Every structure is written in structure tokens, then in C-alpha cells.
Amino acid sequence: MSEGSSRMGQRRHKIILFLCTGNYYRSRFAEILFNSVAARMGLHWIASSRGLALERGVNNVGPMAVLAIKALESLGLRAAEDVARIPAQVTLADLEQA
């Protein structure tokens, strides 16, 4: 089931949006942690994350901060797809869906 969609007999997932400056560390960490906890608890919530000013992350190397990835791994979370995507700028559509 895709984010925010619903099918007959299935509940619609609500979307929470985590924001930070570069979508490189804090908001990405929060997104992955939230999705893990929500799935474990059977909650009908899905988190996404975006950045407010990606241009400020000139020193950000790679898709996600290594320290954030290591912190997630120390919690037993290995979300390969989530840590592989590049930082994303927040859009009006992101705000409207959340």
C-alpha cells in the first residue's frame, strides 16, 4: 500500500513529516526510527522527512550522515533503502499531505 492511499478494507495511513535543515541527519534519523516503532506497534502512521535549506549542506557527503546511520544501527535498525536516498527539499505537496 502506498503512502496515504487506501483500499477497500484497509485503513488509510496518516503521514507525519519530519523537517530539518538539510535532510541529512536529524529528520532522516527521526523518520527511520519513527517508522520502525510505528510498524512494531501496528500504528497506521508513516513518517517521511525533508529539508528546509539543502543548499546549506555543502559539506554533506553521501545520501545520509554516517553518524546517523551508525546511531540507527546501534538501535538495531538497518533500513538500507531509507539511508540510500539522497536528501530531499520540502515541497508544498509534502506539507499538504502531512
PDB file of C-alpha atoms in Angstrom:
ATOM      1  CA  MET A   1       0.000   0.000   0.000  1.00  0.00           C
ATOM      2  CA  SER A   2       1.428   3.383  -0.934  1.00  0.00           C
ATOM      3  CA  GLU A   3       1.725   6.320   1.440  1.00  0.00           C
ATOM      4  CA  GLY A   4      -1.591   7.901   2.176  1.00  0.00           C
ATOM      5  CA  SER A   5      -3.565   5.576  -0.107  1.00  0.00           C
ATOM      6  CA  SER A   6      -6.396   3.352   0.942  1.00  0.00           C
ATOM      7  CA  ARG A   7      -8.026   0.237  -0.415  1.00  0.00           C
ATOM      8  CA  MET A   8     -11.306  -1.380   0.478  1.00  0.00           C
ATOM      9  CA  GLY A   9     -10.980  -2.951   3.911  1.00  0.00           C
ATOM     10  CA  GLN A  10      -7.661  -1.267   4.710  1.00  0.00           C
ATOM     11  CA  ARG A  11      -7.115   1.760   6.905  1.00  0.00           C
ATOM     12  CA  ARG A  12      -5.530   4.843   5.447  1.00  0.00           C
ATOM     13  CA  HIS A  13      -2.089   5.656   6.823  1.00  0.00           C
ATOM     14  CA  LYS A  14      -1.592   9.093   8.293  1.00  0.00           C
ATOM     15  CA  ILE A  15       1.634  10.848   7.329  1.00  0.00           C
ATOM     16  CA  ILE A  16       3.967  12.655   9.704  1.00  0.00           C
ATOM     17  CA  LEU A  17       6.693  14.866   8.232  1.00  0.00           C
ATOM     18  CA  PHE A  18       9.993  15.442   9.996  1.00  0.00           C
ATOM     19  CA  LEU A  19      11.908  18.560   8.940  1.00  0.00           C
ATOM     20  CA  CYS A  20      15.460  19.761   9.462  1.00  0.00           C
ATOM     21  CA  THR A  21      17.826  21.994   7.534  1.00  0.00           C
ATOM     22  CA  GLY A  22      19.490  19.548   5.167  1.00  0.00           C
ATOM     23  CA  ASN A  23      17.508  16.282   5.425  1.00  0.00           C
ATOM     24  CA  TYR A  24      20.834  14.658   6.080  1.00  0.00           C
ATOM     25  CA  TYR A  25      20.883  13.735   9.771  1.00  0.00           C
ATOM     26  CA  ARG A  26      18.148  14.692  12.249  1.00  0.00           C
ATOM     27  CA  SER A  27      14.987  14.405  10.180  1.00  0.00           C
ATOM     28  CA  ARG A  28      16.187  11.247   8.436  1.00  0.00           C
ATOM     29  CA  PHE A  29      17.070   9.622  11.776  1.00  0.00           C
ATOM     30  CA  ALA A  30      13.640  10.564  13.142  1.00  0.00           C
ATOM     31  CA  GLU A  31      11.872   9.217  10.035  1.00  0.00           C
ATOM     32  CA  ILE A  32      13.541   5.808  10.173  1.00  0.00           C
ATOM     33  CA  LEU A  33      13.186   5.467  13.941  1.00  0.00           C
ATOM     34  CA  PHE A  34       9.516   6.503  13.859  1.00  0.00           C
ATOM     35  CA  ASN A  35       8.672   4.103  11.028  1.00  0.00           C
ATOM     36  CA  SER A  36      10.324   1.235  12.881  1.00  0.00           C
ATOM     37  CA  VAL A  37       8.451   1.925  16.112  1.00  0.00           C
ATOM     38  CA  ALA A  38       5.129   2.551  14.330  1.00  0.00           C
ATOM     39  CA  ALA A  39       5.419  -0.731  12.429  1.00  0.00           C
ATOM     40  CA  ARG A  40       6.262  -2.648  15.598  1.00  0.00           C
ATOM     41  CA  MET A  41       3.264  -1.121  17.380  1.00  0.00           C
ATOM     42  CA  GLY A  42       0.898  -1.629  14.451  1.00  0.00           C
ATOM     43  CA  LEU A  43       0.192   2.086  14.123  1.00  0.00           C
ATOM     44  CA  HIS A  44      -1.353   3.456  10.954  1.00  0.00           C
ATOM     45  CA  TRP A  45       1.247   6.187  10.584  1.00  0.00           C
ATOM     46  CA  ILE A  46       4.077   6.589   8.084  1.00  0.00           C
ATOM     47  CA  ALA A  47       6.877   9.106   8.507  1.00  0.00           C
ATOM     48  CA  SER A  48       8.661  10.994   5.777  1.00  0.00           C
ATOM     49  CA  SER A  49      11.385  13.610   6.066  1.00  0.00           C
ATOM     50  CA  ARG A  50      12.527  16.617   4.111  1.00  0.00           C
ATOM     51  CA  GLY A  51      14.946  19.531   4.357  1.00  0.00           C
ATOM     52  CA  LEU A  52      14.213  23.230   4.529  1.00  0.00           C
ATOM     53  CA  ALA A  53      17.503  24.506   3.055  1.00  0.00           C
ATOM     54  CA  LEU A  54      19.503  21.782   1.301  1.00  0.00           C
ATOM     55  CA  GLU A  55      21.895  24.386  -0.101  1.00  0.00           C
ATOM     56  CA  ARG A  56      23.281  24.871   3.421  1.00  0.00           C
ATOM     57  CA  GLY A  57      24.578  21.306   3.442  1.00  0.00           C
ATOM     58  CA  VAL A  58      27.593  21.966   1.250  1.00  0.00           C
ATOM     59  CA  ASN A  59      29.711  19.679   3.463  1.00  0.00           C
ATOM     60  CA  ASN A  60      27.187  16.828   3.469  1.00  0.00           C
ATOM     61  CA  VAL A  61      28.798  13.868   1.735  1.00  0.00           C
ATOM     62  CA  GLY A  62      26.681  10.960   0.534  1.00  0.00           C
ATOM     63  CA  PRO A  63      22.981  10.372   0.964  1.00  0.00           C
ATOM     64  CA  MET A  64      22.892  10.386   4.803  1.00  0.00           C
ATOM     65  CA  ALA A  65      25.240  11.238   7.667  1.00  0.00           C
ATOM     66  CA  VAL A  66      27.414   8.281   8.664  1.00  0.00           C
ATOM     67  CA  LEU A  67      26.902   9.140  12.339  1.00  0.00           C
ATOM     68  CA  ALA A  68      23.127   8.911  11.909  1.00  0.00           C
ATOM     69  CA  ILE A  69      23.430   5.558  10.161  1.00  0.00           C
ATOM     70  CA  LYS A  70      25.683   4.239  12.942  1.00  0.00           C
ATOM     71  CA  ALA A  71      23.261   5.517  15.593  1.00  0.00           C
ATOM     72  CA  LEU A  72      20.377   3.713  13.877  1.00  0.00           C
ATOM     73  CA  GLU A  73      22.434   0.530  13.627  1.00  0.00           C
ATOM     74  CA  SER A  74      23.256   0.762  17.347  1.00  0.00           C
ATOM     75  CA  LEU A  75      19.489   0.622  17.927  1.00  0.00           C
ATOM     76  CA  GLY A  76      19.239  -2.471  15.755  1.00  0.00           C
ATOM     77  CA  LEU A  77      17.753  -0.612  12.781  1.00  0.00           C
ATOM     78  CA  ARG A  78      19.093  -1.411   9.339  1.00  0.00           C
ATOM     79  CA  ALA A  79      16.991   0.450   6.788  1.00  0.00           C
ATOM     80  CA  ALA A  80      19.129   0.167   3.653  1.00  0.00           C
ATOM     81  CA  GLU A  81      16.601   1.745   1.295  1.00  0.00           C
ATOM     82  CA  ASP A  82      15.917   4.657   3.643  1.00  0.00           C
ATOM     83  CA  VAL A  83      19.562   5.546   4.197  1.00  0.00           C
ATOM     84  CA  ALA A  84      20.379   5.264   0.483  1.00  0.00           C
ATOM     85  CA  ARG A  85      18.084   8.010  -0.812  1.00  0.00           C
ATOM     86  CA  ILE A  86      19.520  11.474  -1.312  1.00  0.00           C
ATOM     87  CA  PRO A  87      18.305  14.398   0.818  1.00  0.00           C
ATOM     88  CA  ALA A  88      15.057  15.912  -0.437  1.00  0.00           C
ATOM     89  CA  GLN A  89      13.853  19.516  -0.330  1.00  0.00           C
ATOM     90  CA  VAL A  90      10.425  20.023   1.242  1.00  0.00           C
ATOM     91  CA  THR A  91       7.655  20.894  -1.200  1.00  0.00           C
ATOM     92  CA  LEU A  92       4.191  22.334  -0.783  1.00  0.00           C
ATOM     93  CA  ALA A  93       2.783  18.885  -1.619  1.00  0.00           C
ATOM     94  CA  ASP A  94       4.794  17.357   1.279  1.00  0.00           C
ATOM     95  CA  LEU A  95       3.283  19.869   3.686  1.00  0.00           C
ATOM     96  CA  GLU A  96      -0.239  19.369   2.367  1.00  0.00           C
ATOM     97  CA  GLN A  97      -0.036  15.570   2.700  1.00  0.00           C
ATOM     98  CA  ALA A  98       1.329  15.594   6.250  1.00  0.00           C
TER      99      ALA A  98
END
